[in-house]
Coordinates of C-alpha atoms in Angstrom, one line a residue:
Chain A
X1060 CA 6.5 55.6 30.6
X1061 CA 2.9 55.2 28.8
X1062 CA 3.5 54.9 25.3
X1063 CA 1.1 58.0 24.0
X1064 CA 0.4 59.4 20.7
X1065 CA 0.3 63.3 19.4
X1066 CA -3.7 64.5 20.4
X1067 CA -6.5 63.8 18.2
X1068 CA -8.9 65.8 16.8
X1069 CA -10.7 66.2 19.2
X1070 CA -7.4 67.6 21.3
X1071 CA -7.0 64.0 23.4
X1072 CA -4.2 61.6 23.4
X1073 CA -4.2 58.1 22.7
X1074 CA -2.7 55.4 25.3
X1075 CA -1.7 51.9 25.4
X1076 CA -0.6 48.9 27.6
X1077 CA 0.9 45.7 25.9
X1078 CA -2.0 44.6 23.7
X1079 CA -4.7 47.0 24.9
X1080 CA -5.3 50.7 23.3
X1081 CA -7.3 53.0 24.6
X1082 CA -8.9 56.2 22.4
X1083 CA -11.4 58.8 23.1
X1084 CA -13.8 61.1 21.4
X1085 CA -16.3 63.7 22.7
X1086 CA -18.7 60.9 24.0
X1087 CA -16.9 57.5 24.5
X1088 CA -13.3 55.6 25.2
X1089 CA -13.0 53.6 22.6
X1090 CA -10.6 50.0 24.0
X1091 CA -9.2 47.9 21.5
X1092 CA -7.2 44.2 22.1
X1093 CA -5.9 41.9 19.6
X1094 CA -9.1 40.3 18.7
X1095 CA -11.9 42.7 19.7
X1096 CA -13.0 46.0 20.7
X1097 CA -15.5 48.0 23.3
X1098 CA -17.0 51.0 24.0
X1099 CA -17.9 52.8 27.0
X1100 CA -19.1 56.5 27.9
X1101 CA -16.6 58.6 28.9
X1102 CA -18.8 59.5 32.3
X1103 CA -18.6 56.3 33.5
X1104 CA -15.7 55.3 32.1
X1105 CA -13.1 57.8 33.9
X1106 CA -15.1 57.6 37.0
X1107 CA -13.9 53.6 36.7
X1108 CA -10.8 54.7 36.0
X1109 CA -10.5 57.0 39.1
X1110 CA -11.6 54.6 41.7
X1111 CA -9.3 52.0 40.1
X1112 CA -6.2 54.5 40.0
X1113 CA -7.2 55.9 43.8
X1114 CA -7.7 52.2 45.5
X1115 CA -4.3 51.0 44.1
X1116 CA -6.3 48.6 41.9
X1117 CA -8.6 48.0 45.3
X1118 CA -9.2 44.2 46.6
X1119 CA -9.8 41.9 43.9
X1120 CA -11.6 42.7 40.7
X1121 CA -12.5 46.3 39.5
X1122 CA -15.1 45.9 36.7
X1123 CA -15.5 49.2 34.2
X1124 CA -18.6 47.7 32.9
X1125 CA -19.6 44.0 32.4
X1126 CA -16.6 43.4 29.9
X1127 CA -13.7 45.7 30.8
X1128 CA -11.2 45.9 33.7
X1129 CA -8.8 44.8 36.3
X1130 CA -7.9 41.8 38.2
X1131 CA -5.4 42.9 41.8
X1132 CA -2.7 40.4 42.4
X1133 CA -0.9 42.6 44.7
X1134 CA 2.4 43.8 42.7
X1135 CA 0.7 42.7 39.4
X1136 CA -2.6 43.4 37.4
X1137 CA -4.7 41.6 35.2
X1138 CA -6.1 44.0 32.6
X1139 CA -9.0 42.5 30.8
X1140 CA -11.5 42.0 28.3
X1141 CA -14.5 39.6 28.4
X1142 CA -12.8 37.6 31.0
X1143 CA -15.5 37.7 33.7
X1144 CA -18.5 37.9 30.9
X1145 CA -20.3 34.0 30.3
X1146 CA -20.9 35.4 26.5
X1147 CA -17.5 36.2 26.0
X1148 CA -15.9 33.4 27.7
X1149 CA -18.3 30.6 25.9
X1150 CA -16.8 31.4 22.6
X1151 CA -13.3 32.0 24.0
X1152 CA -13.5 36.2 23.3
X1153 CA -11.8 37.0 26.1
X1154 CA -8.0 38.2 26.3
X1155 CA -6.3 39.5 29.3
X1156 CA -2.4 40.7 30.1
X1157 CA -0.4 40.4 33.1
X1158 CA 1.6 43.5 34.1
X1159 CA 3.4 45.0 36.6
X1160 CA 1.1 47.2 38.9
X1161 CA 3.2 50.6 38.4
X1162 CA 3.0 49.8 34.9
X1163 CA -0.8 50.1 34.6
X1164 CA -0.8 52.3 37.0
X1165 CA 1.5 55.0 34.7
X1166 CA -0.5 54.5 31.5
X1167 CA -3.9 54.8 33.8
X1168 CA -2.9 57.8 35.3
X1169 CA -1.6 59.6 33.0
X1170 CA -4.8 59.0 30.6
X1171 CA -6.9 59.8 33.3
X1172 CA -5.1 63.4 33.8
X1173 CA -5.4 63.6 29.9
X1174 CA -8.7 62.7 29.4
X1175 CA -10.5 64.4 31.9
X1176 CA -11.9 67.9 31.4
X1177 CA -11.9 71.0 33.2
X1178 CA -14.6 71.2 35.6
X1179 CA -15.7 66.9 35.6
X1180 CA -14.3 65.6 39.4
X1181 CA -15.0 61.8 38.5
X1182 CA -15.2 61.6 42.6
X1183 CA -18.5 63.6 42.8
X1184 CA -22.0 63.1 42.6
X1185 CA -23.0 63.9 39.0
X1186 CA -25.5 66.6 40.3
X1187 CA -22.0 68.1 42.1
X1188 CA -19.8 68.2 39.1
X1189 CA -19.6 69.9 35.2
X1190 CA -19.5 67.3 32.0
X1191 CA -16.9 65.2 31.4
X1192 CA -18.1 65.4 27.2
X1193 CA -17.0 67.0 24.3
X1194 CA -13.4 68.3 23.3
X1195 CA -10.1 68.9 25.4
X1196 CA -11.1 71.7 27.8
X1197 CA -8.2 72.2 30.3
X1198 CA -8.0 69.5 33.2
X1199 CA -8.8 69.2 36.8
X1200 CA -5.4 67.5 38.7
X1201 CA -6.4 68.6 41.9
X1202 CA -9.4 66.5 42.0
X1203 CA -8.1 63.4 40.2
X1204 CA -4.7 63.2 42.9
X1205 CA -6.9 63.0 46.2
X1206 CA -5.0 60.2 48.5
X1207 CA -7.0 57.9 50.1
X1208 CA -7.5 58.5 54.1
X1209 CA -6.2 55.2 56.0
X1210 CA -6.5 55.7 59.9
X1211 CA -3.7 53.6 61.3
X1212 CA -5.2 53.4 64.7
X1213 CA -8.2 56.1 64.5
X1214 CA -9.3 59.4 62.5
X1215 CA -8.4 62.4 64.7
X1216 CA -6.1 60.7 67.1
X1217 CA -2.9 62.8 67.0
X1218 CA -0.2 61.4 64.5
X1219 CA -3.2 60.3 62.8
X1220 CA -5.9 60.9 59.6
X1221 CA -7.0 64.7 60.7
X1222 CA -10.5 65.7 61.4
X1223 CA -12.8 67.0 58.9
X1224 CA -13.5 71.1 59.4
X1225 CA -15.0 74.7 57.6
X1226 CA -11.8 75.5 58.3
X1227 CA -9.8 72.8 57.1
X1228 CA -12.0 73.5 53.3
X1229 CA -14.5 70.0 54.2
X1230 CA -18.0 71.7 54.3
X1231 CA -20.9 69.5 55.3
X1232 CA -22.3 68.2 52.3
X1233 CA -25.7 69.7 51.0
X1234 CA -27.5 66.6 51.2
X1235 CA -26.5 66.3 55.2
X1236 CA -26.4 69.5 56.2
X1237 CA -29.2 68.0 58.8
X1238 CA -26.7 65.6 59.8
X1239 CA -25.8 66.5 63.9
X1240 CA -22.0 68.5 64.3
X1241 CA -21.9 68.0 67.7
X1242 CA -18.8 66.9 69.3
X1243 CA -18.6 64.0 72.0
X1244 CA -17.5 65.2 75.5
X1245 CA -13.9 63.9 75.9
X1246 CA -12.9 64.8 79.7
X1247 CA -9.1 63.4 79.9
X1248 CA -7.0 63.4 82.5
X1249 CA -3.6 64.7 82.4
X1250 CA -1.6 62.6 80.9
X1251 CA -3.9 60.7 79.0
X1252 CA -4.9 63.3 76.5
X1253 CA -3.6 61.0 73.6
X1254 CA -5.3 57.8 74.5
X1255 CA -8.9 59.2 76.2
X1256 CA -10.5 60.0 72.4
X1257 CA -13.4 60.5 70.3
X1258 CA -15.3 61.7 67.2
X1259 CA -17.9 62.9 65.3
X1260 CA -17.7 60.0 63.0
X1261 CA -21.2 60.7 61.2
X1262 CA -20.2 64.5 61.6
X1263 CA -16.4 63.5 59.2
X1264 CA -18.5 61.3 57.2
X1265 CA -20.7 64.0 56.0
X1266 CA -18.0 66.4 55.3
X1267 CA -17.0 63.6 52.8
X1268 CA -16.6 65.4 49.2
X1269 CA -16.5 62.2 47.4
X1270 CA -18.4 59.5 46.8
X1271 CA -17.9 56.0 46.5
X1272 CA -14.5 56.2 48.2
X1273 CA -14.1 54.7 51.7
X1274 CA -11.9 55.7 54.0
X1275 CA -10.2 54.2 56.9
X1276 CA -11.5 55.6 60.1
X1277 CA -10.3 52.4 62.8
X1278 CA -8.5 49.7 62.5
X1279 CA -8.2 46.9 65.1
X1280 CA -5.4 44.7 63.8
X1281 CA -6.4 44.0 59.7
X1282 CA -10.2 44.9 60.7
X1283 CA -10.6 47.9 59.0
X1284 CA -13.9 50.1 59.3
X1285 CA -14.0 52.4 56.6
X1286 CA -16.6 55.2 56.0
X1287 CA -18.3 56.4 52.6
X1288 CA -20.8 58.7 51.4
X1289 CA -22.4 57.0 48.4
X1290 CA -24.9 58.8 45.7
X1291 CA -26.2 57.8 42.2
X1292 CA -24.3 54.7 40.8
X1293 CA -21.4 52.6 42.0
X1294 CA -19.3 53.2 38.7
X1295 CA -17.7 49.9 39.3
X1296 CA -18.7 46.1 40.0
X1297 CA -16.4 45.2 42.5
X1298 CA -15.5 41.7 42.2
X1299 CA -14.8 40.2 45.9
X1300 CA -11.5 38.3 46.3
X1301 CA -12.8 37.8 50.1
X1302 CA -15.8 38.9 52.3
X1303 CA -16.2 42.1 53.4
X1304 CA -19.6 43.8 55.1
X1305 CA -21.6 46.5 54.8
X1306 CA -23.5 48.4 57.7
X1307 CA -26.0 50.9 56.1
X1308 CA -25.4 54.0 58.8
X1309 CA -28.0 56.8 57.1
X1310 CA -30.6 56.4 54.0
X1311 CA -30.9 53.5 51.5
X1312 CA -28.9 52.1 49.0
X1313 CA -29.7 48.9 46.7
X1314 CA -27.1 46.3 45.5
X1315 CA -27.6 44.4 42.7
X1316 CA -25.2 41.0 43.2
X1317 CA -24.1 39.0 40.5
X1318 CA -22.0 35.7 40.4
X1319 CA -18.3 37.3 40.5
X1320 CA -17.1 34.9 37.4
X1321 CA -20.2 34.9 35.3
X1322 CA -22.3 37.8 35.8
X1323 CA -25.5 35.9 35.9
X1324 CA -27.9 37.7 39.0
X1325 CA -27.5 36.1 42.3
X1326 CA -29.8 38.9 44.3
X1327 CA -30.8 41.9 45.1
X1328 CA -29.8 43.7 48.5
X1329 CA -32.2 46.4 50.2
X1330 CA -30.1 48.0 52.5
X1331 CA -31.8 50.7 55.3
X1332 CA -30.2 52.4 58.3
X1333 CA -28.6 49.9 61.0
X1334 CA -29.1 47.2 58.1
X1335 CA -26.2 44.8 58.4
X1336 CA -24.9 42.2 55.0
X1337 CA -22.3 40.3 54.0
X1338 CA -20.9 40.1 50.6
X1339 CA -19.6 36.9 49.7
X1340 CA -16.1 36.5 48.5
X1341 CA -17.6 35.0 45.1
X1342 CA -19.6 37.6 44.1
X1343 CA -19.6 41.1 42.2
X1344 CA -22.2 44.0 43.7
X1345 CA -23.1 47.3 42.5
X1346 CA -24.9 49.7 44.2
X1347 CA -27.7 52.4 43.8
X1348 CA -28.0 55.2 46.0
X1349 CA -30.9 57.6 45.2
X1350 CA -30.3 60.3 48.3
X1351 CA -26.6 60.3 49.2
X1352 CA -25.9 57.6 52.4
X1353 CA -23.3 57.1 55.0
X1354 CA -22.3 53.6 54.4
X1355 CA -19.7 51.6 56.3
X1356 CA -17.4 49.1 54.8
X1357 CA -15.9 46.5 57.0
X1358 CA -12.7 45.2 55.7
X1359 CA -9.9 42.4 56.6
X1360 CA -6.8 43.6 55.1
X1361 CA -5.3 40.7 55.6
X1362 CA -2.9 39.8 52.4
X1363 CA -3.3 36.3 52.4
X1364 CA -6.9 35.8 52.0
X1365 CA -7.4 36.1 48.7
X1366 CA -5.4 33.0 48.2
X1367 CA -7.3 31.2 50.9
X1368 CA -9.8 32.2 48.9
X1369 CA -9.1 31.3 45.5
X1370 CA -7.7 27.4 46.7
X1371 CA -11.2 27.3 48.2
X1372 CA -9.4 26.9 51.7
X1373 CA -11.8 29.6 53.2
X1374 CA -15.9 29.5 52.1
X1375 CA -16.9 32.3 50.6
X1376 CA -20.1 32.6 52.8
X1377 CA -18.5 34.1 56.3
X1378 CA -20.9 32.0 58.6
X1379 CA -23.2 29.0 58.5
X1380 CA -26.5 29.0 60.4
Chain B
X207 CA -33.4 70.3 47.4
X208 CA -32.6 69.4 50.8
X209 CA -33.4 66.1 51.8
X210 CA -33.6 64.8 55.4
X211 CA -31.1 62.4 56.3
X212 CA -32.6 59.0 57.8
X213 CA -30.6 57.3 60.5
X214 CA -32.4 54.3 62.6
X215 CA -33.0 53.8 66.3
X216 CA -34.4 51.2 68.6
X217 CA -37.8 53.1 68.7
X218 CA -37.8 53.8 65.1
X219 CA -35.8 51.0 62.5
X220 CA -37.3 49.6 59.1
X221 CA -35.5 46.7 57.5
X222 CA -34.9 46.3 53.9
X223 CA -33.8 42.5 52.9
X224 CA -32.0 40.4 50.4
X225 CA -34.4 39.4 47.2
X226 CA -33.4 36.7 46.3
X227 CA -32.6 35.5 42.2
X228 CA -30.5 32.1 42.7
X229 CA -28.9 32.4 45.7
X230 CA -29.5 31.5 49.1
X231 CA -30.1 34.8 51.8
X232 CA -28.3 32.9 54.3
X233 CA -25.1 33.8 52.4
X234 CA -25.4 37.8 53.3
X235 CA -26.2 37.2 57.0
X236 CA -28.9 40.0 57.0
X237 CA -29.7 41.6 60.1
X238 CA -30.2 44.7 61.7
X239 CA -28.7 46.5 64.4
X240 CA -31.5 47.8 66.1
X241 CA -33.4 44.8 65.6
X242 CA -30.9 42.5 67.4
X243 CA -30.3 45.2 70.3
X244 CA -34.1 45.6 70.7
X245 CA -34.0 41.7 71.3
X246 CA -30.5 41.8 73.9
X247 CA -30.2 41.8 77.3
X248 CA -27.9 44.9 78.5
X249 CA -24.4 44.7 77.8
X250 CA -25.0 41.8 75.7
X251 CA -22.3 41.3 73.1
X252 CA -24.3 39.9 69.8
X253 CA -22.2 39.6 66.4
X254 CA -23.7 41.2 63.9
X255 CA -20.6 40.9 61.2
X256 CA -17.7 38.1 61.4
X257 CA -14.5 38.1 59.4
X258 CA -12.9 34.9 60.1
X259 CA -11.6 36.6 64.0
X260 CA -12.6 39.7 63.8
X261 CA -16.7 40.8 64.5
X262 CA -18.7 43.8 64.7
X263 CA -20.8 43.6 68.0
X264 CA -24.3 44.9 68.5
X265 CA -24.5 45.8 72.2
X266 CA -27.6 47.3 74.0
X267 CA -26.4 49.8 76.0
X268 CA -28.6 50.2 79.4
X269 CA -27.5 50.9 82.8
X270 CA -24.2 50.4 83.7
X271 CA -22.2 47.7 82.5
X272 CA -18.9 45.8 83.3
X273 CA -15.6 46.5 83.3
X274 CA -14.2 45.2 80.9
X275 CA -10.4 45.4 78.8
X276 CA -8.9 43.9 75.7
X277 CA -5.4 43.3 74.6
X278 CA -5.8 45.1 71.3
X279 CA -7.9 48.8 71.0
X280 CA -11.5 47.8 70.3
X281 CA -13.7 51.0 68.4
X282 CA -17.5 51.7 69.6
X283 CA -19.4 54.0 67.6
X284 CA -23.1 55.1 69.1
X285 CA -25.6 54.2 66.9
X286 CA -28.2 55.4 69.3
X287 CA -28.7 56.7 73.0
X288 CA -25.9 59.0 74.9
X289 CA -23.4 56.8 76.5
X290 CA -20.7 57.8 79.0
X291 CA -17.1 55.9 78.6
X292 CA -15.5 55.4 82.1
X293 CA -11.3 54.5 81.7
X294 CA -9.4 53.6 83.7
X295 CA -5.4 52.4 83.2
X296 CA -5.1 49.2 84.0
X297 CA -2.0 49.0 86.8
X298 CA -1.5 45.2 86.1
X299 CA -1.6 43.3 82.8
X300 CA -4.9 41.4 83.4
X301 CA -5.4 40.0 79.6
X302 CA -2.7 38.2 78.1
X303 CA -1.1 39.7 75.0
X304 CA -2.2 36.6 73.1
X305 CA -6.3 36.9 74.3
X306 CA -7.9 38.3 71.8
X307 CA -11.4 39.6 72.0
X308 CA -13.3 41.5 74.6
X309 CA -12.5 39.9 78.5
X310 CA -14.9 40.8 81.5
X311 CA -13.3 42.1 84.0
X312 CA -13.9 41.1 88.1
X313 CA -15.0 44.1 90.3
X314 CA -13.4 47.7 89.9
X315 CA -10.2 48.1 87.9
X316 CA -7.1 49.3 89.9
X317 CA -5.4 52.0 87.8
X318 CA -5.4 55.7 87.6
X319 CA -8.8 57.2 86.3
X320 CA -7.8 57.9 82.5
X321 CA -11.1 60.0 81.9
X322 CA -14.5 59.8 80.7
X323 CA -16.5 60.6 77.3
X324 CA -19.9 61.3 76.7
X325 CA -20.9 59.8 73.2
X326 CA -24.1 60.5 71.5
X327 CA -25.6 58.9 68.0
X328 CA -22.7 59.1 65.5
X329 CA -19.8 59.4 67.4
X330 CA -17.0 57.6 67.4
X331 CA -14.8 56.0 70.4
X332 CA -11.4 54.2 71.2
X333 CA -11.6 51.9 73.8
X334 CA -7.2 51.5 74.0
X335 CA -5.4 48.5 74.4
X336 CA -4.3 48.2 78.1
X337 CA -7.3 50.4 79.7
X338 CA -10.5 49.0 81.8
X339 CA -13.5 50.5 80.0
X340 CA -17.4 50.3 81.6
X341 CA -20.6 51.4 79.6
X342 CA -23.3 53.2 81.4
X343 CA -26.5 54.4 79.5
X344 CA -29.6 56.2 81.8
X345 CA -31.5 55.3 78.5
X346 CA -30.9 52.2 76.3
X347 CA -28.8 52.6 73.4
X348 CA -27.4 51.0 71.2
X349 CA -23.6 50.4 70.3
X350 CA -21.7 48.9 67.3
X351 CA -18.3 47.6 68.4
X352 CA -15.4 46.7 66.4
X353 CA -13.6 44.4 67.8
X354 CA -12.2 40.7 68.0
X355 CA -14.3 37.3 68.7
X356 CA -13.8 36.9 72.5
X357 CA -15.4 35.0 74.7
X358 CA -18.3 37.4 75.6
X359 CA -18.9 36.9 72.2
X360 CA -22.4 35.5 70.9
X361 CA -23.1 34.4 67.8
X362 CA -26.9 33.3 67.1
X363 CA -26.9 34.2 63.4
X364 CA -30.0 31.9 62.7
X365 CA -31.7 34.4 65.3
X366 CA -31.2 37.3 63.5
X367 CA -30.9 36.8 60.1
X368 CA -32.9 36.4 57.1
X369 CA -33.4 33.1 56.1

């Protein structure tokens, strides 16, 4: 169980995990570790948190901000501070814990469902959602316990990750409601109704009432294609344990790419409809969406590359020309 | 405010790029689908993404193409055009389990007629492990398919991408 104190007073609870303690106020969680301190705002902060909790600690490192957050070992987590940061690291600032996922996992969760306010969905666009500031006011469960969607095989396939509808509560988003709802023509013959299938795959995407959340909509073997709709800021830097790709299906969205250890700039990525890029398995990206965009993320779930990775058996670039 | 949404098509696609700080752009393989597809012959099965085995295919869809079958489900989404999906169920095993990757086929397919779809920009298909599967586009399109490197396959990633 997360070890938790009585509620400040400013009505929230406090929360630690071995070394680490974690405190908020009206404006800002407030991390402490034997040796330093950080500050974030509470915004960005528990829309970190959210992604982290909701990917299961996601595929490599989840980065809160430039100093704070998580390393995925697959059964264990690396909680952190500084550990990825060339200022921190060059006077030996940083600290970092080992733990068992589902022990991070129950202190995260549980200060997540504390810490966020009635009316903030940390999923949603900021121009969709209420503020996540000032004192305890109520809490928001349902929006903060979405599952992810992983297709096995393909989204609307009976057995499968269901279709998107009015009907089903998924409206089309407001900033697609141009986006086509038209359905493909699926003629099967009897017999064959299970196998002969297809989707509105732009159509789901827009119905999408998060953001920065991919979901799986194929898979062929550990190639995963997984769909998004992105707006404002990526409120993490993901740090890649392996390549993955991104195919820019509607609008724009820019990706700053740092050096995944480091932090020092490596580039910046212009991505526009039918605009294809790789990232690197040694490097951390954020993105910027300024209308919201369909992106796809291309995945390989396979659990042994990050260890291919790290042991430099694999390069991080996915092909040479 | 309601914004329009921007998709791209082989009429009407504008790149954006990798700006480069200390890196080199060959590491992001930048292309675009449209680009490559405007640049293909029909049917022609250009990587545009590669994960060790696996590889997302542009393919310019125009005419009719090839049977074709795989031993695993492959996914085409439309990313422009209208494009019929013919399937058929393949009566003999004509890929081994163990080929990966997209096979041509010779001729028709024997097999009972599984169906047809009609896909349009946006949509989504399963092309199933075990079924013959031909393309056929009265207008070029354009079609991103997930899939396995095969040996239809081409990679010319100096040819597309930023350098």
């Amino acid at each position: 169980m997360p070890q938790t104190n009585a509620s400040n007073e400013y009505g929230y609870r406090s929360f630690s995990v071995g070394g680490f303690s974690f405190e908020r106020d009206e404006y800002f969680a407030h991390i402490k570790w034997p040796g330093g301190s950080h500050t974030m705002p509470m915004d960005a902060f528990l829309r970190a948190l959210m992604r982290d909790i909701s990917w299961s600690f996601f595929y490599g490192i989840v980065n809160f901000d430039q100093v704070f957050g998580t390393t995925n070992h697959y059964g264990n987590v690396d909680v952190f501070a500084g550990l990825y940061n060339a200022g921190y690291r060059a006077q030996n600032k940083h600290h970092v814990e080992n733990f068992k996922t589902e022990e991070v996992r129950a202190v995260f969760e549980a200060m997540l469902d504390d810490w966020t306010n009635e009316g903030f969905d940390p999923f949603a666009a900021p121009e969709e959602t209420g503020t996540p500031f000032g004192p305890k006011r109520g809490g928001n469960r349902a929006a903060i316990t979405r599952k992810r969607l992983v297709a096995n095989r393909m989204t609307g396939m009976k057995g499968d990750i269901p279709l998107r509808t009015d009907a089903a509560g998924n409206p089309v988003n407001r900033q697609f409601a141009d986006v086509s709802q038209d359905e493909p023509e699926v003629h099967a013959e009897p017999g064959f109704e299970n196998e002969v299938h297809a989707f509105n795959f732009f159509g789901y995407v827009s119905r999408s009432d998060v953001t920065w959340n991919p979901s799986v909509c194929s898979a062929v073997k550990y190639s995963q294609v997984c769909a998004t709709t992105e707006e404002f800021i990526l409120p993490i830097i993901h740090g890649n344990d392996r390549v993955e790709w991104f195919v820019q299906l509607s609008d724009e969205i820019h990706w700053d790419i740092q050096d995944r250890e480091s932090g020092a700039p490596r580039a910046r990525v212009v991505m526009k409809p039918g605009d294809v890029a790789a990232m690197p398995a040694d490097i951390r990206h954020q993105g910027y969406s300024p209308k919201r965009s369909m992106l796809l993320v291309w995945e390989n779930n396979d659990a042994t590359l990050p260890d291919l990775y790290a042991k430099k058996k694999l390069k991080p670039n996915p092909v040479d020309f | 405010m309601r914004r329009e949404t921007r998709f791209g098509s082989l009429e009407h696609y504008e790149k954006g790029g990798v700006e480069v700080i200390n890196d080199d752009p060959r590491n992001y393989a930048f292309s675009n689908i449209f680009e490559v597809a405007s640049k293909s012959e029909p049917y022609e099965k250009v990587a545009v993404g590669k994960n060790l085995k696996y590889v997302l295919e542009a393919i310019r869809a125009e005419g009719t193409s090839p049977w074709y079958a795989a031993s695993h489900d492959e996914a085409a989404i439309v990313m422009d055009g209208e494009i019929e999906i013919r399937l058929v169920k393949l009566e003999d095993k004509l890929v081994a389990e163990d080929h990966e990757g997209t096979t041509m086929l010779e001729g028709n397919p024997k097999g009972k007629k599984m169906g047809y779809i009609v896909a349009r920009r946006g949509h989504m298909a399963l092309l199933p492990k075990g079924a013959a599967y031909q393309f056929h586009a009265s207008k070029p399109g354009v079609i991103l398919l997930q899939t396995i490197r095969g040996d239809l396959t081409a990679e010319r990633w100096k040819d597309i991408c930023q350098k």
